[in-house]
PDB file of C-alpha atoms in Angstrom:
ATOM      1  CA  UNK B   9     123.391 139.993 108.412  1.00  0.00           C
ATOM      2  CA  UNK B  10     126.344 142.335 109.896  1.00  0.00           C
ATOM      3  CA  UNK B  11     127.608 144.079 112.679  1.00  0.00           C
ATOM      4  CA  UNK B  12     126.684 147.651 112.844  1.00  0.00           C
ATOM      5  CA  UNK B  13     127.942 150.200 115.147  1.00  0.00           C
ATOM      6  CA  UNK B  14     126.223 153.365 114.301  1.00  0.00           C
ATOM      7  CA  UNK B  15     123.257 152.792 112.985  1.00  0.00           C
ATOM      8  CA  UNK B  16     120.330 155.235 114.093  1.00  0.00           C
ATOM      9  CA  UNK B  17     117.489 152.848 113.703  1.00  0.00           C
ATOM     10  CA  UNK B  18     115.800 151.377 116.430  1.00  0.00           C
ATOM     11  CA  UNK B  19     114.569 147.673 116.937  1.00  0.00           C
ATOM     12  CA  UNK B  20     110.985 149.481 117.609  1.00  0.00           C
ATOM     13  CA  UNK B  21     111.300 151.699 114.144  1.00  0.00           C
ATOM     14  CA  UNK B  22     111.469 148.673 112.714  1.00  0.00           C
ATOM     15  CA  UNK B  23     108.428 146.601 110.848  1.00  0.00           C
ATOM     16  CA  UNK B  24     107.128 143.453 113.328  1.00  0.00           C
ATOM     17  CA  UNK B  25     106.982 140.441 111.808  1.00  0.00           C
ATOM     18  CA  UNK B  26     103.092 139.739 111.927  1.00  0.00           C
ATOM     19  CA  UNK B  27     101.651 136.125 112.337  1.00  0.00           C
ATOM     20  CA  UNK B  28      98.293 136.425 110.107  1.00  0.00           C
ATOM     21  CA  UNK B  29      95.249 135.952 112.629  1.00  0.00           C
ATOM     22  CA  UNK B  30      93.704 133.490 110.358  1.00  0.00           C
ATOM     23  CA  UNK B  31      96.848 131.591 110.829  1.00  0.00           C
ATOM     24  CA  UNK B  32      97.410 131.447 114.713  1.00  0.00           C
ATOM     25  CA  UNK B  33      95.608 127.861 114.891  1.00  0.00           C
ATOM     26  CA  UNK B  34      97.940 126.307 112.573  1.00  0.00           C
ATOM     27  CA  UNK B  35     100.779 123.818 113.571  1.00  0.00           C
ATOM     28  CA  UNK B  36     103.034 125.947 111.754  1.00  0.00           C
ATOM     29  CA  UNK B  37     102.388 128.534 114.413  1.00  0.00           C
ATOM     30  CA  UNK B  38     101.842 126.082 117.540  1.00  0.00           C
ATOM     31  CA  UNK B  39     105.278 124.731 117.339  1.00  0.00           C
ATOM     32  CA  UNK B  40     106.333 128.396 116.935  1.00  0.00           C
ATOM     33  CA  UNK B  41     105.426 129.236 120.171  1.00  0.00           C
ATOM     34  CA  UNK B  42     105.759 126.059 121.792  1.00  0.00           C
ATOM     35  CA  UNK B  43     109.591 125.377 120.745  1.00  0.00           C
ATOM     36  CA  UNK B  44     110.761 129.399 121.031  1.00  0.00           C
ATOM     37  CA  UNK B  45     108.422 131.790 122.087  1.00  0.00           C
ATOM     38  CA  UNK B  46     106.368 130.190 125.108  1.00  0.00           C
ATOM     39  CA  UNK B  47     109.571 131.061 127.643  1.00  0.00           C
ATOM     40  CA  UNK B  48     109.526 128.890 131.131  1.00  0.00           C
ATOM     41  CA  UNK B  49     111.518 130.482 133.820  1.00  0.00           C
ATOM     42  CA  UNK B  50     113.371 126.987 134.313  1.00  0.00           C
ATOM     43  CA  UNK B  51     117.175 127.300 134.605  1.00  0.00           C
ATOM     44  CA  UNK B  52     119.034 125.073 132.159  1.00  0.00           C
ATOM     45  CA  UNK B  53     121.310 123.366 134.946  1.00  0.00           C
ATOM     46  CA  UNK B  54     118.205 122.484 137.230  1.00  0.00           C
ATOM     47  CA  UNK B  55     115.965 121.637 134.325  1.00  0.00           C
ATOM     48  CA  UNK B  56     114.917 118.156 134.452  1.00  0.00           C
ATOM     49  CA  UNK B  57     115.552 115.472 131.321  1.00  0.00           C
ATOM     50  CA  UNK B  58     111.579 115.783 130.543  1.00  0.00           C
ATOM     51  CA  UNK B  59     112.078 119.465 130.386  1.00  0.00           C
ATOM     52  CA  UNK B  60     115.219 120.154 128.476  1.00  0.00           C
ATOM     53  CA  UNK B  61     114.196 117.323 125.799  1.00  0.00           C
ATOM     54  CA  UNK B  62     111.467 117.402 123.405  1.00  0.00           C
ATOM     55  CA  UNK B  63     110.824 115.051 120.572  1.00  0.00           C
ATOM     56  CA  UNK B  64     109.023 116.142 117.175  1.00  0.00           C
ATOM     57  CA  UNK B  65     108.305 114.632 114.092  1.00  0.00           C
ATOM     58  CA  UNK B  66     111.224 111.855 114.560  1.00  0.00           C
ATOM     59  CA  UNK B  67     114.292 113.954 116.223  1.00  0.00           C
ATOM     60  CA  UNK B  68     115.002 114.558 119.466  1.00  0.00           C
ATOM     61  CA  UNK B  69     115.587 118.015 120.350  1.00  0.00           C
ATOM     62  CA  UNK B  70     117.606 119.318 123.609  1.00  0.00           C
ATOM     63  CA  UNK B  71     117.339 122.442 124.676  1.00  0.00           C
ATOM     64  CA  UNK B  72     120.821 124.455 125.453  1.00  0.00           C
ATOM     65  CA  UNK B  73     119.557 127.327 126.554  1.00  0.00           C
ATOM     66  CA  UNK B  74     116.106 128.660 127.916  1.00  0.00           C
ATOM     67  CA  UNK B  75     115.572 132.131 127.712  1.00  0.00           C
ATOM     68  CA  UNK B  76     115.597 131.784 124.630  1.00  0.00           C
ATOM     69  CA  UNK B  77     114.884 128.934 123.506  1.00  0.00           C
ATOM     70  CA  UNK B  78     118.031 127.183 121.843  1.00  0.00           C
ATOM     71  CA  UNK B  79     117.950 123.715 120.754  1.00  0.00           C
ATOM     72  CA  UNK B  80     120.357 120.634 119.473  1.00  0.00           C
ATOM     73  CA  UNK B  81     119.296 118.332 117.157  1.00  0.00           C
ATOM     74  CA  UNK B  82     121.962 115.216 116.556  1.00  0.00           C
ATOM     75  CA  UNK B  83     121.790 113.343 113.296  1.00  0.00           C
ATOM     76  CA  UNK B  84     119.596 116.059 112.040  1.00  0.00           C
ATOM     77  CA  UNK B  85     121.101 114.820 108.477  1.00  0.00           C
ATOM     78  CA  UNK B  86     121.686 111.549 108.037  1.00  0.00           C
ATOM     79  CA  UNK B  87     125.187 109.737 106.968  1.00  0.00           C
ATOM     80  CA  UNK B  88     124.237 109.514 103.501  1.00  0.00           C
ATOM     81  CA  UNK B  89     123.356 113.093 102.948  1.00  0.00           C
ATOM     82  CA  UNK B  90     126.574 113.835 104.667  1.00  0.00           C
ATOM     83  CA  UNK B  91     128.345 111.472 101.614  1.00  0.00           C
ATOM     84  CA  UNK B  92     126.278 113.589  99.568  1.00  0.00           C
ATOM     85  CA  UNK B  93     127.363 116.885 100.562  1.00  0.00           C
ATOM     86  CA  UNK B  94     131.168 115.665 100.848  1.00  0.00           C
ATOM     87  CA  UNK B  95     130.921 115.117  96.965  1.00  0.00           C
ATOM     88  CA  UNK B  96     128.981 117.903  96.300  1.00  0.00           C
ATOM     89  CA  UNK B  97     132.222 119.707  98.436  1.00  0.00           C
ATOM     90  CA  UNK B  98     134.260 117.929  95.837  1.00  0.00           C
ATOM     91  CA  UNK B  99     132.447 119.357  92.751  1.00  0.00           C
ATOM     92  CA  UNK B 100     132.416 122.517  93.890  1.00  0.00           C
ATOM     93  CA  UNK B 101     135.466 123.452  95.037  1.00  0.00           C
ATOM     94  CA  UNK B 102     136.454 125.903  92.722  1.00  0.00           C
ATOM     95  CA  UNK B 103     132.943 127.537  93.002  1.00  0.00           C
ATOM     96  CA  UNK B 104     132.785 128.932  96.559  1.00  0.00           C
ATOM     97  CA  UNK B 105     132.589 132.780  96.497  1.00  0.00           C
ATOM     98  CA  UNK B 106     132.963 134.944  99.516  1.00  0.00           C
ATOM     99  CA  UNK B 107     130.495 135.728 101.756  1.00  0.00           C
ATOM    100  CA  UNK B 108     129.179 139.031 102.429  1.00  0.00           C
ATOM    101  CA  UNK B 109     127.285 141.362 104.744  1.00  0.00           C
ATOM    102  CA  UNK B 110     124.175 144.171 104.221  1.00  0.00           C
ATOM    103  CA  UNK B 111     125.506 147.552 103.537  1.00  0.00           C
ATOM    104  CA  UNK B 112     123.698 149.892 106.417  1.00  0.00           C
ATOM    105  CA  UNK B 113     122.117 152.006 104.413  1.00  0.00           C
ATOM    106  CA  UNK B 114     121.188 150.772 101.354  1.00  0.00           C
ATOM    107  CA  UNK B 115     119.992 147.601  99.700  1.00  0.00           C
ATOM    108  CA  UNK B 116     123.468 146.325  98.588  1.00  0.00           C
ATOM    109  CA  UNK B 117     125.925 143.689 100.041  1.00  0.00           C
ATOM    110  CA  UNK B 118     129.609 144.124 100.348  1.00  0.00           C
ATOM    111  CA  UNK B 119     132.096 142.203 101.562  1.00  0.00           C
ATOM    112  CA  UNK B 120     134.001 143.411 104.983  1.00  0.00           C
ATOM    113  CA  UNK B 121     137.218 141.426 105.437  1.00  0.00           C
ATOM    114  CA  UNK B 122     137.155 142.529 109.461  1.00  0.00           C
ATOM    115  CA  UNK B 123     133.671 141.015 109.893  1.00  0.00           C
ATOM    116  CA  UNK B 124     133.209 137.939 107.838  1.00  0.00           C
ATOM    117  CA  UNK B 125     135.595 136.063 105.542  1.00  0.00           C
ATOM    118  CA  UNK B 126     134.026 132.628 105.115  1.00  0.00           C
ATOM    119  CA  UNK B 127     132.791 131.495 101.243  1.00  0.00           C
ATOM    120  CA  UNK B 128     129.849 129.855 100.401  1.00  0.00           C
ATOM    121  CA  UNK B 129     127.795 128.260  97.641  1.00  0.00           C
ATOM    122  CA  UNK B 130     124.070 128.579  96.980  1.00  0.00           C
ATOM    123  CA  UNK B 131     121.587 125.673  96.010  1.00  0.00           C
ATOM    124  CA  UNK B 132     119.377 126.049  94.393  1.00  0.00           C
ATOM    125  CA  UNK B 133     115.410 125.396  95.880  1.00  0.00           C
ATOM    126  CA  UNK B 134     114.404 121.500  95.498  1.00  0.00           C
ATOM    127  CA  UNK B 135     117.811 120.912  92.695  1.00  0.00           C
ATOM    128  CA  UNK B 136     117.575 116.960  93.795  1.00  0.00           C
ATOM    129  CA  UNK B 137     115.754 114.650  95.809  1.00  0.00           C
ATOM    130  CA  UNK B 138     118.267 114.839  98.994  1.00  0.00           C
ATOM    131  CA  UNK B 139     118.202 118.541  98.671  1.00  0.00           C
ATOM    132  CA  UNK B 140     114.196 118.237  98.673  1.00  0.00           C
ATOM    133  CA  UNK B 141     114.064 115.697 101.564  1.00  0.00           C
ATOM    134  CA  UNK B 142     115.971 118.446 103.719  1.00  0.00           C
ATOM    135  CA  UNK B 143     113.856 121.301 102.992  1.00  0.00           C
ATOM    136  CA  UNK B 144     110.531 119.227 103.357  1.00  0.00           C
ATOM    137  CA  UNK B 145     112.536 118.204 107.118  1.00  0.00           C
ATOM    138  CA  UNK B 146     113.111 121.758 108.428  1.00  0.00           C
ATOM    139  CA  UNK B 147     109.485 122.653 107.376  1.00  0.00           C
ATOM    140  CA  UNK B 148     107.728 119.606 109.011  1.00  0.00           C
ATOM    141  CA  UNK B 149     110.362 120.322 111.885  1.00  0.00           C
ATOM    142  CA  UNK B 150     108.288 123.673 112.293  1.00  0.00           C
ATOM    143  CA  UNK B 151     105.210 122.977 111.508  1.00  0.00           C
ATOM    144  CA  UNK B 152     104.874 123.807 107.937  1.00  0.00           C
ATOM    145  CA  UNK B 153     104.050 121.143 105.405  1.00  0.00           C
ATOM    146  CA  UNK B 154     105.125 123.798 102.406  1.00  0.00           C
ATOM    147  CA  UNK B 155     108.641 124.264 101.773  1.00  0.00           C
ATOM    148  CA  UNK B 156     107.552 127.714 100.576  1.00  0.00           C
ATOM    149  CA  UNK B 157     108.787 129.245 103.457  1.00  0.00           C
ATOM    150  CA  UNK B 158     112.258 127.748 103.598  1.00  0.00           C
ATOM    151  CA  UNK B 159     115.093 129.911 101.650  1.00  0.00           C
ATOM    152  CA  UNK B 160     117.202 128.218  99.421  1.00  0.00           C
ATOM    153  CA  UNK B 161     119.961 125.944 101.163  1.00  0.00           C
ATOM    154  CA  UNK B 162     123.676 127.529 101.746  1.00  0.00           C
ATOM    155  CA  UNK B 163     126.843 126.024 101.672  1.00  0.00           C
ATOM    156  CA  UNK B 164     129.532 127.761 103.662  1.00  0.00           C
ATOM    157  CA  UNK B 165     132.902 127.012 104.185  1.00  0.00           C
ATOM    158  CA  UNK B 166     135.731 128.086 106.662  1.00  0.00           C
ATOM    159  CA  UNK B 167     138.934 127.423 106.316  1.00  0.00           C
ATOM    160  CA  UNK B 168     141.897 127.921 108.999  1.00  0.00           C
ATOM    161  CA  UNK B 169     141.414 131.352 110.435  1.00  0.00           C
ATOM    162  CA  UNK B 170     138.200 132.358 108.991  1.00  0.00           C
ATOM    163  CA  UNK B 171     135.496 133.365 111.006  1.00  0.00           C
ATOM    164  CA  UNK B 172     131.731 135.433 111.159  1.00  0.00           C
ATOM    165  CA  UNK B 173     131.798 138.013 113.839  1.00  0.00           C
ATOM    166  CA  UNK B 174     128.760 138.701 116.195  1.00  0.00           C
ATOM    167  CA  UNK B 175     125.658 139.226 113.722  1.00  0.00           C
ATOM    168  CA  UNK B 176     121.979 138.643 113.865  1.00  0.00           C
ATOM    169  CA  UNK B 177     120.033 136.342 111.034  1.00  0.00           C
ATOM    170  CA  UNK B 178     116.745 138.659 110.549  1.00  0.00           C
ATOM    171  CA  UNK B 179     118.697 142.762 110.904  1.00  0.00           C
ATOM    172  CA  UNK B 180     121.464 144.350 111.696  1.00  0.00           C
ATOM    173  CA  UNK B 181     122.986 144.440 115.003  1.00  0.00           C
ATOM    174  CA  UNK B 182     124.541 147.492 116.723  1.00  0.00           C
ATOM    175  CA  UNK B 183     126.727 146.962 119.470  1.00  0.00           C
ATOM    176  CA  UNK B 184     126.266 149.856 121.524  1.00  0.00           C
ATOM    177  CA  UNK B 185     122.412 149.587 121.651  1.00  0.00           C
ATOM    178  CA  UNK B 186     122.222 146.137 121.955  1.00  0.00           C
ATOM    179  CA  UNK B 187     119.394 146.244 119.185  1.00  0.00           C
ATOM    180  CA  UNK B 188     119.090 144.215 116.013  1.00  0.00           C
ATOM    181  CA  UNK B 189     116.852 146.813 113.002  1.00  0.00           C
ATOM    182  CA  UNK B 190     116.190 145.241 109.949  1.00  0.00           C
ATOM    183  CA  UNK B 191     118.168 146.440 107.002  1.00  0.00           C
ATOM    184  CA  UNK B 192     116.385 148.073 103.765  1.00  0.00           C
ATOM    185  CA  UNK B 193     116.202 145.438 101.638  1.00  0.00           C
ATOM    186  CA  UNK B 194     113.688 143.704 104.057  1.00  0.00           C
ATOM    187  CA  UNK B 195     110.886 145.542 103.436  1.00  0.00           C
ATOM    188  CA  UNK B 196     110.137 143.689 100.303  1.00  0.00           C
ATOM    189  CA  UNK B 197     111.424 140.550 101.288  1.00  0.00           C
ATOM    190  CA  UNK B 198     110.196 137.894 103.325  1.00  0.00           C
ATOM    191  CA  UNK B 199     112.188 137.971 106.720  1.00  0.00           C
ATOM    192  CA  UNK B 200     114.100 135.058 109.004  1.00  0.00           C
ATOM    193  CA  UNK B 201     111.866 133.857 111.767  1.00  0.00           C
ATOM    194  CA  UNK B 202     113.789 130.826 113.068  1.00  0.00           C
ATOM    195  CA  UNK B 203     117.579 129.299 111.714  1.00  0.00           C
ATOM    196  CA  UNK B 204     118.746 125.390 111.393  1.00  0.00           C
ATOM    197  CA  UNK B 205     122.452 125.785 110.895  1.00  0.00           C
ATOM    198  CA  UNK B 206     123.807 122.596 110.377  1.00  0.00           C
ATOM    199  CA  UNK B 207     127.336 120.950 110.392  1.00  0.00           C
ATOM    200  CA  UNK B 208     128.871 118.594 107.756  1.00  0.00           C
ATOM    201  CA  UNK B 209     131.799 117.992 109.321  1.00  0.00           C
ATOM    202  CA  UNK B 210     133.495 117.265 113.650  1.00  0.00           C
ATOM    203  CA  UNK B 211     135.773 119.477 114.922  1.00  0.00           C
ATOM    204  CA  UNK B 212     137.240 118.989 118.137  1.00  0.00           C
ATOM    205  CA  UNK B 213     137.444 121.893 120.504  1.00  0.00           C
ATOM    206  CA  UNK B 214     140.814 122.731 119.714  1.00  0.00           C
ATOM    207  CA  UNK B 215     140.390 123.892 116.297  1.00  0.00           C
ATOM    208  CA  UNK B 216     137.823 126.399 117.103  1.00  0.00           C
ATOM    209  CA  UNK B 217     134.451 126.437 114.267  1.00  0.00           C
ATOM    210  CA  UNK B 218     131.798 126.972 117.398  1.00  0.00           C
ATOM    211  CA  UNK B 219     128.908 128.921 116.822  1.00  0.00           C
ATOM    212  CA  UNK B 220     128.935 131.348 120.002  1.00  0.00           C
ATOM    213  CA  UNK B 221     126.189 133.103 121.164  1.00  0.00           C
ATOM    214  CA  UNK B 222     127.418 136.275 123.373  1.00  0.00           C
ATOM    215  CA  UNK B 223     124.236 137.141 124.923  1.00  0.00           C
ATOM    216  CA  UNK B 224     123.589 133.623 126.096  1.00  0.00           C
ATOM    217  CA  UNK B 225     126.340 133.078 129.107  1.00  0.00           C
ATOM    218  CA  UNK B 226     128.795 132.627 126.095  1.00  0.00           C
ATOM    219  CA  UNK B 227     127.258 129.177 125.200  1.00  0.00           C
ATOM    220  CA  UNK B 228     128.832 127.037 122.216  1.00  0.00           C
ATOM    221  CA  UNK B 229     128.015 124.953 120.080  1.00  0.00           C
ATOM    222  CA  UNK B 230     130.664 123.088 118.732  1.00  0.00           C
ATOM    223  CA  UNK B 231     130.655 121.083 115.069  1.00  0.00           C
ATOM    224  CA  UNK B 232     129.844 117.547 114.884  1.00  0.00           C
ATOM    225  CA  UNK B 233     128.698 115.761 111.410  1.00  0.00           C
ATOM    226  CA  UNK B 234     125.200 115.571 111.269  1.00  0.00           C
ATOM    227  CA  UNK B 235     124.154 117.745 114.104  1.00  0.00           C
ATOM    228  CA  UNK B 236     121.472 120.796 114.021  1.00  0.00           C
ATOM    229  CA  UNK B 237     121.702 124.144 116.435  1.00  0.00           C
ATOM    230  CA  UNK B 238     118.093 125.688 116.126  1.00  0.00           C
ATOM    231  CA  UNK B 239     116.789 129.012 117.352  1.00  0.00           C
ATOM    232  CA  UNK B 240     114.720 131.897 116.806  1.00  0.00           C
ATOM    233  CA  UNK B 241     115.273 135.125 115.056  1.00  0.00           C
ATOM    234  CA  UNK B 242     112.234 137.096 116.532  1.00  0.00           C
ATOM    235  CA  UNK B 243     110.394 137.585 119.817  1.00  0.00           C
ATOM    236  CA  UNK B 244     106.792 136.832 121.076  1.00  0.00           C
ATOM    237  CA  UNK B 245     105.855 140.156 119.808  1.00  0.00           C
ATOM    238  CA  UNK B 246     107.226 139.922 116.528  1.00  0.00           C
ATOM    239  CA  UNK B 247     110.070 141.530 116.808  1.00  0.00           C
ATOM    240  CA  UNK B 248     113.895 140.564 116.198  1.00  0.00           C
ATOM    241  CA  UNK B 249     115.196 138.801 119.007  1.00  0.00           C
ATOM    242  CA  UNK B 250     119.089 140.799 119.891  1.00  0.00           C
ATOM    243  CA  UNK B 251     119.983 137.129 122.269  1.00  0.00           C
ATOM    244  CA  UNK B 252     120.010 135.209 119.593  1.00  0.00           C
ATOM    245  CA  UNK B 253     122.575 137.266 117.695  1.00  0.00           C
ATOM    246  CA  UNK B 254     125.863 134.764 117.382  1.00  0.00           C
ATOM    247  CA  UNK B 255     129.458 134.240 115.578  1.00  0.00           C
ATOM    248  CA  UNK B 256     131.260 131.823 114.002  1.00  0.00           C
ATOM    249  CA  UNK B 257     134.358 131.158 115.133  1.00  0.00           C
ATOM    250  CA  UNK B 258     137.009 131.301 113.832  1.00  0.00           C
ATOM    251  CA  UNK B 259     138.853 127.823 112.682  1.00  0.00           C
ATOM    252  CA  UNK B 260     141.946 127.359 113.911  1.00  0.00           C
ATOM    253  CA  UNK B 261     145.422 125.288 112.886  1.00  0.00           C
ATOM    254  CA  UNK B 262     146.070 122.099 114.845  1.00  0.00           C
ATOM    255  CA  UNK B 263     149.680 121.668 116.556  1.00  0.00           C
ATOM    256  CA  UNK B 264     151.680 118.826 114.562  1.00  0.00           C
ATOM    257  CA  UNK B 265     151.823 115.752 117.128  1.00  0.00           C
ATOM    258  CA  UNK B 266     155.574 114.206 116.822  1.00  0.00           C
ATOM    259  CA  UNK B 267     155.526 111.102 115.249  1.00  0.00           C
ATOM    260  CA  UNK B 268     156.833 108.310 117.459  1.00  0.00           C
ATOM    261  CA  UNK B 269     156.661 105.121 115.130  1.00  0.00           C
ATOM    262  CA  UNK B 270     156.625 106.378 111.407  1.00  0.00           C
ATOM    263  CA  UNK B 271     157.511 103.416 109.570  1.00  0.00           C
ATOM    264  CA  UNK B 272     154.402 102.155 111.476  1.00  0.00           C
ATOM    265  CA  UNK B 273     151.964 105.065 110.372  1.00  0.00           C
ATOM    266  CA  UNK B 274     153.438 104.943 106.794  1.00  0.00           C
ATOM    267  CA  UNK B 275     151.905 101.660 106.867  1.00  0.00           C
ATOM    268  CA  UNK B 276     148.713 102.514 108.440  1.00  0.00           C
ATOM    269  CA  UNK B 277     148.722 105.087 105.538  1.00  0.00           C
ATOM    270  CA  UNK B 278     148.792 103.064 103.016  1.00  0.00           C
ATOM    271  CA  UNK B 279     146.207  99.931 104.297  1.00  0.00           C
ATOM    272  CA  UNK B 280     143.945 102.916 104.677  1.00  0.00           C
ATOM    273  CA  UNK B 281     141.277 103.729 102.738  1.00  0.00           C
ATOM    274  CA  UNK B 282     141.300 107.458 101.332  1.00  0.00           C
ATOM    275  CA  UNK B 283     137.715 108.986 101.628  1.00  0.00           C
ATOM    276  CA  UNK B 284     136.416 112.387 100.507  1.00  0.00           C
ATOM    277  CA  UNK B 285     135.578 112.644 104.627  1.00  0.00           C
ATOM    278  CA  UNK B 286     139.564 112.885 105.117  1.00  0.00           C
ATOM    279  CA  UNK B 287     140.481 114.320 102.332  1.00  0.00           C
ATOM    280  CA  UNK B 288     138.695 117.545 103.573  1.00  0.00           C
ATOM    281  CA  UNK B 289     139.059 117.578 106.969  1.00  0.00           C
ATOM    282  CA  UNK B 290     142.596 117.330 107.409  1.00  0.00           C
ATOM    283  CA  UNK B 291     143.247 116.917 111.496  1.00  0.00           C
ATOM    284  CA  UNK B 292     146.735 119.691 110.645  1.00  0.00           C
ATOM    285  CA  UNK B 293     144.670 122.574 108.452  1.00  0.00           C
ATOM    286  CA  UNK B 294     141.002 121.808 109.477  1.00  0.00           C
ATOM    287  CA  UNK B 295     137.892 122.939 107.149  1.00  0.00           C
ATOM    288  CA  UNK B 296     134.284 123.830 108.630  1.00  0.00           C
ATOM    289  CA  UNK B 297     131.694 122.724 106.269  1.00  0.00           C
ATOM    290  CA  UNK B 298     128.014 123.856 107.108  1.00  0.00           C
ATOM    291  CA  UNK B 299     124.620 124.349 105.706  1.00  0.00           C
ATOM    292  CA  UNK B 300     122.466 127.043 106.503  1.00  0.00           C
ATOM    293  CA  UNK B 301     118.460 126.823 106.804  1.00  0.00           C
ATOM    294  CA  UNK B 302     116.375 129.562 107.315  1.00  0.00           C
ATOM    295  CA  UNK B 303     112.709 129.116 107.487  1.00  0.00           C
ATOM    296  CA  UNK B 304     110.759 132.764 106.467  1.00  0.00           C
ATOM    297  CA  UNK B 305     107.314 134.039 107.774  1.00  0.00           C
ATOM    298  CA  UNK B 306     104.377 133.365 105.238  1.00  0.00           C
TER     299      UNK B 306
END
């Protein structure tokens, strides 16, 4: 979703997302409310361990932020789905298209060179057994034991000096209201209730690739391989959240370290083994690889 700055529409003239009555009893909807929409008043810094950590299913969740609700899962996919996706990377090169953002006023997408420049790939739903595995873990993550409600899996990509400016998953923000409407084509489509963006690939600090979130004290969340930043798209009452709107930094080029002993790291260059992990991730031109997860209401 985009970045809007003029937009008339209000978050209230928008449709709430409605949790069917018959469905409030479900786990789907209990671990709703218990991971994201049952706010505590707890501070993050005085939290205790007990209260900042949860476990479900198998993971271990820590929560980042409180009001709302934002969450870290590490080795959220495991090293051989990372192998996976680093060949996959390796395929598909040549494939990536560039991303693009919801026109304001219509149903169309277009790509905006000041807002977003990363590329991506789709998957397609359930293509393989890893990409089946993953879907069937964000929906027993949340509850639902149906992968029905979880989008197809993206791909994205960011090279050195691409980036996704401040945007919200469900609508489109506008910066001068601080609201978040949803865009035309949602009325017929089955909107973004909570996100599992997930990283493929560790950057260090230096070369940028956080996801930021500017209405939550700035907070970060930088790229490590494996890791999981959840959080939700809508509020208690149904409506789209405007905190949890976020960017993607931008990726940025390392400084060139001098080389003190090169006949020694010529050497070490060639005793090394050359995996697909470094032939992507260069330290000098860094890559962000990630894979976007977005589970849907019913």
């Amino acid at each position: 979703m985009s970045v809007r700055r003029n937009s008339r529409r209000s978050v209230r003239d928008t449709n709430k997302i409605e949790l069917s009555p018959n469905r409030m009893g479900t786990l789907q909807c209990r671990r709703l409310q218990e991971l994201f929409l049952e706010e505590d008043d707890d501070d993050d810094d005085s939290a205790t361990d007990s209260n900042r950590v949860r476990q479900v299913e198998k993971f271990r969740l820590e929560r980042v932020f409180c009001a709302p609700q934002i969450y870290v899962v590490d080795n959220f996919l495991s090293a051989s789905e990372l192998e996976y996706f680093y060949s996959y990377i390796e395929r598909m090169q040549e494939s990536f298209e560039r991303s693009f953002v919801d026109a304001s006023s219509t149903s169309d997408t277009v790509l905006d060179d000041s807002h977003r420049t990363s590329t991506f790939v789709g998957i397609p739903k359930q293509e393989n057994k890893t990409i089946s595995t993953i879907e069937s873990r964000a929906a027993n993550l949340l509850g639902c034991y149906s992968t029905e409600t979880v989008e197809p899996l993206q791909l994205v990509r960011y090279k050195v000096g691409e980036f996704f400016g401040v945007h919200h998953d469900t609508g489109d923000y506008n910066e001068e209201t601080g609201q978040v409407a949803l865009p035309p084509k949602t009325v017929l489509a089955k909107r973004r209730i909570v996100t599992i963006f997930c990283y493929l690939n560790t950057l260090p600090e230096k070369a940028g690739g956080a996801t930021m979130f500017p209405q939550c004290g700035d907070l970060r969340v930088q790229p490590k391989a494996g890791r999981a930043v959840l959080f939700p798209n809508i509020t208690a009452e149904g409506l789209p959240d405007p905190r949890t709107v976020h960017a993607g930094e931008a990726v940025k080029k390392m400084p060139k370290k001098p080389n003190k002993s090169s006949g020694k790291a010529e050497e070490s260059k060639k005793k090394k083994r050359k995996t697909t992990n470094s032939r992507f991730f260069s330290k000098r031109n860094p890559v962000k690889y990630g894979l976007n997860i977005w589970l849907t209401e019913s």
